[in-house]
CSV table of N, CA and C in Angstrom, one decimal:
chain,number,residue,atom,x,y,z
K,1,MET,N,95.4,102.1,109.7
K,1,MET,CA,95.5,103.1,108.8
K,1,MET,C,96.9,103.8,108.7
K,2,LYS,N,97.6,103.4,109.6
K,2,LYS,CA,99.0,104.0,109.9
K,2,LYS,C,99.9,103.1,108.5
K,3,LYS,N,99.4,101.8,108.5
K,3,LYS,CA,100.0,101.0,107.3
K,3,LYS,C,100.2,101.5,106.1
K,4,TYR,N,98.8,102.2,106.0
K,4,TYR,CA,98.6,102.9,104.5
K,4,TYR,C,99.3,104.3,104.5
K,5,ILE,N,100.0,104.6,105.4
K,5,ILE,CA,100.9,106.3,105.3
K,5,ILE,C,102.1,105.8,105.4
K,6,SER,N,102.9,105.2,104.6
K,6,SER,CA,104.1,105.0,104.9
K,6,SER,C,104.7,104.9,103.3
K,7,TRP,N,106.1,105.0,103.8
K,7,TRP,CA,107.0,104.6,102.4
K,7,TRP,C,106.9,103.4,101.7
K,8,GLN,N,106.6,102.4,102.4
K,8,GLN,CA,106.5,100.9,102.3
K,8,GLN,C,105.3,101.3,101.0
K,9,PHE,N,104.4,101.9,101.4
K,9,PHE,CA,102.8,101.9,100.6
K,9,PHE,C,103.0,102.6,99.5
K,10,ALA,N,103.8,103.9,99.9
K,10,ALA,CA,103.9,104.5,98.5
K,10,ALA,C,104.7,104.2,97.5
K,11,PHE,N,105.9,103.2,97.9
K,11,PHE,CA,106.5,102.3,96.9
K,11,PHE,C,105.9,101.2,96.3
K,12,CYS,N,104.8,100.9,96.8
K,12,CYS,CA,104.1,99.6,96.4
K,12,CYS,C,103.0,100.2,95.5
K,13,PHE,N,102.5,101.2,95.8
K,13,PHE,CA,101.5,102.2,95.1
K,13,PHE,C,102.3,102.6,93.7
K,14,ALA,N,103.5,102.9,93.9
K,14,ALA,CA,104.2,103.4,92.6
K,14,ALA,C,104.4,102.1,91.5
K,15,ILE,N,104.6,101.1,92.2
K,15,ILE,CA,104.8,99.8,91.4
K,15,ILE,C,103.3,99.4,90.7
K,16,ALA,N,102.4,99.6,91.5
K,16,ALA,CA,101.1,99.1,91.0
K,16,ALA,C,100.1,100.2,89.9
K,17,TRP,N,100.9,101.7,90.2
K,17,TRP,CA,100.8,102.6,89.1
K,17,TRP,C,101.2,102.4,87.9
K,18,MET,N,102.4,101.8,87.9
K,18,MET,CA,103.3,101.3,86.7
K,18,MET,C,102.5,100.2,86.1
K,19,ILE,N,102.2,99.5,86.7
K,19,ILE,CA,101.4,98.2,86.3
K,19,ILE,C,100.0,98.7,85.4
K,20,THR,N,99.4,99.7,86.2
K,20,THR,CA,97.9,99.9,85.5
K,20,THR,C,97.8,100.7,84.4
K,21,ASN,N,98.8,101.8,85.0
K,21,ASN,CA,98.7,103.2,84.0
K,21,ASN,C,100.1,103.6,83.3
K,22,GLY,N,101.2,103.5,84.3
K,22,GLY,CA,102.5,104.1,83.6
K,22,GLY,C,103.0,103.8,82.4
K,23,TRP,N,102.9,102.3,82.2
K,23,TRP,CA,103.1,101.9,80.7
K,23,TRP,C,102.6,102.6,79.6
K,24,ALA,N,101.1,103.0,79.7
K,24,ALA,CA,100.6,103.4,78.9
K,24,ALA,C,101.0,104.8,78.4
K,25,TYR,N,101.3,105.7,79.5
K,25,TYR,CA,102.2,107.0,79.4
K,25,TYR,C,103.6,106.8,78.8
K,26,ALA,N,104.0,106.0,79.0
K,26,ALA,CA,105.6,105.8,78.8
K,26,ALA,C,105.3,105.2,77.2
K,27,ALA,N,104.6,104.3,76.6
K,27,ALA,CA,104.4,104.0,75.5
K,27,ALA,C,103.8,105.2,74.5
K,28,LEU,N,102.9,106.0,75.2
K,28,LEU,CA,102.7,107.3,74.3
K,28,LEU,C,103.4,108.1,74.3
K,29,ALA,N,104.5,108.5,75.0
K,29,ALA,CA,105.6,109.3,75.1
K,29,ALA,C,106.8,108.8,74.0
K,30,ILE,N,106.8,107.5,74.1
K,30,ILE,CA,107.9,106.7,73.1
K,30,ILE,C,107.1,106.8,72.1
K,31,GLY,N,106.0,106.1,71.8
K,31,GLY,CA,105.4,106.5,70.2
K,31,GLY,C,105.3,107.6,69.5
K,32,THR,N,105.1,108.9,70.5
K,32,THR,CA,105.1,110.0,70.0
K,32,THR,C,106.4,110.5,69.3
K,33,LEU,N,107.4,110.2,70.2
K,33,LEU,CA,108.7,110.4,69.8
K,33,LEU,C,109.4,109.7,68.7
K,34,LEU,N,109.0,108.5,68.5
K,34,LEU,CA,109.5,107.7,67.5
K,34,LEU,C,108.5,107.8,66.0
K,35,ARG,N,107.7,108.0,66.4
K,35,ARG,CA,106.3,108.0,65.4
K,35,ARG,C,105.9,106.7,64.9
K,36,LEU,N,105.6,106.1,65.9
K,36,LEU,CA,105.5,104.9,66.0
K,36,LEU,C,103.6,104.8,66.2
K,37,ARG,N,103.1,104.6,64.9
K,37,ARG,CA,101.5,104.8,65.0
K,37,ARG,C,100.7,103.6,65.8
K,38,TYR,N,101.1,102.5,65.6
K,38,TYR,CA,100.6,101.2,66.5
K,38,TYR,C,100.5,101.8,68.0
K,39,LEU,N,101.9,102.0,68.3
K,39,LEU,CA,102.2,102.4,70.0
K,39,LEU,C,101.3,103.6,70.3
K,40,ILE,N,101.0,104.4,69.7
K,40,ILE,CA,100.4,105.8,69.9
K,40,ILE,C,99.0,105.3,70.0
K,41,TRP,N,98.4,104.3,68.8
K,41,TRP,CA,97.0,103.8,69.3
K,41,TRP,C,97.0,102.9,70.4
K,42,ILE,N,97.5,102.4,70.7
K,42,ILE,CA,97.2,101.1,71.8
K,42,ILE,C,97.4,101.9,73.0
K,43,SER,N,98.1,102.7,73.2
K,43,SER,CA,98.4,103.4,74.4
K,43,SER,C,97.5,104.3,74.7
K,44,SER,N,97.0,105.4,73.5
K,44,SER,CA,96.2,106.5,73.9
K,44,SER,C,94.7,105.6,74.1
K,45,GLY,N,94.4,104.6,73.2
K,45,GLY,CA,93.1,103.6,73.6
K,45,GLY,C,92.7,103.6,74.9
K,46,TYR,N,94.2,102.6,75.4
K,46,TYR,CA,93.9,102.9,77.0
K,46,TYR,C,93.8,103.8,78.1
K,47,LEU,N,94.7,104.8,77.4
K,47,LEU,CA,94.6,105.7,78.4
K,47,LEU,C,93.2,106.5,78.1
K,48,THR,N,92.4,106.5,77.1
K,48,THR,CA,91.1,106.9,77.0
K,48,THR,C,90.3,106.2,77.6
K,49,PHE,N,90.3,104.7,77.7
K,49,PHE,CA,89.4,104.0,78.7
K,49,PHE,C,89.6,104.4,80.0
K,50,LEU,N,91.0,104.5,80.5
K,50,LEU,CA,91.0,105.3,81.8
K,50,LEU,C,90.5,106.2,82.4
K,51,TRP,N,90.3,107.3,81.4
K,51,TRP,CA,89.8,108.6,82.1
K,51,TRP,C,88.2,108.4,81.7
K,52,LEU,N,87.3,107.3,81.2
K,52,LEU,CA,86.0,107.5,81.2
K,52,LEU,C,85.6,107.1,82.7
K,53,PRO,N,84.4,107.7,82.8
K,53,PRO,CA,83.8,108.0,84.2
K,53,PRO,C,83.5,106.6,84.5
K,54,PHE,N,83.6,106.2,85.9
K,54,PHE,CA,83.1,105.0,86.3
K,54,PHE,C,84.1,103.8,86.0
K,55,THR,N,85.2,104.3,85.6
K,55,THR,CA,86.3,103.2,85.2
K,55,THR,C,87.1,102.6,86.8
K,56,PRO,N,87.1,101.6,87.2
K,56,PRO,CA,87.4,101.0,88.3
K,56,PRO,C,89.2,100.9,88.2
K,57,GLU,N,89.8,101.9,87.9
K,57,GLU,CA,91.4,101.6,88.0
K,57,GLU,C,92.2,102.1,88.9
K,58,LYS,N,91.6,103.2,89.9
K,58,LYS,CA,92.0,103.3,91.4
K,58,LYS,C,91.7,102.2,92.2
K,59,ILE,N,90.6,101.7,92.2
K,59,ILE,CA,90.3,100.6,93.1
K,59,ILE,C,91.2,99.3,92.7
K,60,ILE,N,91.4,99.2,91.5
K,60,ILE,CA,92.3,98.0,91.1
K,60,ILE,C,93.9,98.4,91.5
K,61,THR,N,94.5,99.7,91.4
K,61,THR,CA,95.6,100.0,91.7
K,61,THR,C,96.1,100.1,93.3
K,62,VAL,N,94.6,100.1,94.0
K,62,VAL,CA,95.0,100.2,95.4
K,62,VAL,C,94.9,98.7,95.7
K,63,ALA,N,94.5,97.9,95.2
K,63,ALA,CA,94.2,96.5,95.5
K,63,ALA,C,95.3,95.7,95.0
K,64,ILE,N,96.1,96.2,94.2
K,64,ILE,CA,97.4,95.7,93.7
K,64,ILE,C,98.4,96.2,94.8
K,65,SER,N,98.5,97.4,95.2
K,65,SER,CA,99.5,97.9,96.2
K,65,SER,C,99.2,97.4,97.4
K,66,CYS,N,98.1,97.3,98.0
K,66,CYS,CA,97.8,96.2,99.2
K,66,CYS,C,98.5,94.9,99.2
K,67,ARG,N,98.1,94.1,98.0
K,67,ARG,CA,98.7,92.6,97.9
K,67,ARG,C,100.4,92.7,97.7
K,68,LEU,N,100.9,94.0,97.0
K,68,LEU,CA,102.2,93.9,96.9
K,68,LEU,C,103.0,94.1,98.3
K,69,MET,N,102.1,95.2,99.3
K,69,MET,CA,102.7,95.3,100.4
K,69,MET,C,102.6,94.3,101.4
K,70,GLY,N,101.6,93.4,101.2
K,70,GLY,CA,101.6,92.1,101.9
K,70,GLY,C,102.9,91.3,101.6
K,71,ARG,N,103.2,91.1,100.5
K,71,ARG,CA,104.4,90.3,99.9
K,71,ARG,C,105.9,90.5,100.0
K,72,LEU,N,105.6,92.0,99.7
K,72,LEU,CA,107.1,92.6,99.9
K,72,LEU,C,107.7,92.9,101.2
K,73,PHE,N,106.7,93.4,102.1
K,73,PHE,CA,106.6,93.8,103.5
K,73,PHE,C,106.2,92.8,104.7
K,74,LYS,N,106.9,91.9,104.6
K,74,LYS,CA,105.8,90.8,105.6
K,74,LYS,C,106.5,90.9,106.9
K,75,GLU,N,107.5,91.1,107.1
K,75,GLU,CA,108.5,91.4,108.5
K,75,GLU,C,108.0,93.2,108.9
K,76,ASN,N,107.5,93.8,108.3
K,76,ASN,CA,107.1,95.0,108.6
K,76,ASN,C,106.3,95.0,110.1
K,77,PRO,N,107.0,95.6,111.3
K,77,PRO,CA,106.1,95.7,112.4
K,77,PRO,C,104.7,96.6,112.4
K,78,ASN,N,104.6,97.4,111.4
K,78,ASN,CA,103.4,98.2,111.3
K,78,ASN,C,102.4,97.6,110.8
K,79,SER,N,102.4,96.3,110.1
K,79,SER,CA,101.4,96.0,109.3
K,79,SER,C,100.6,94.8,110.0
């Protein structure tokens, strides 16, 4: 459990969150600022899917985080 309460896991979770969610929020902001309709449609469609009930996004984000943790911090004595 101690392995998952560390700055290493927070770093890996931030990367995983950008892979699964962050790009859509950034694309929505950029699309809104630049008035790019296709970018707004793609990002808001994906975000709508994420906010549906029973979407396994958090499970996928944590799984990616754990995988990154194993690859990025192999020599970590806490793991």
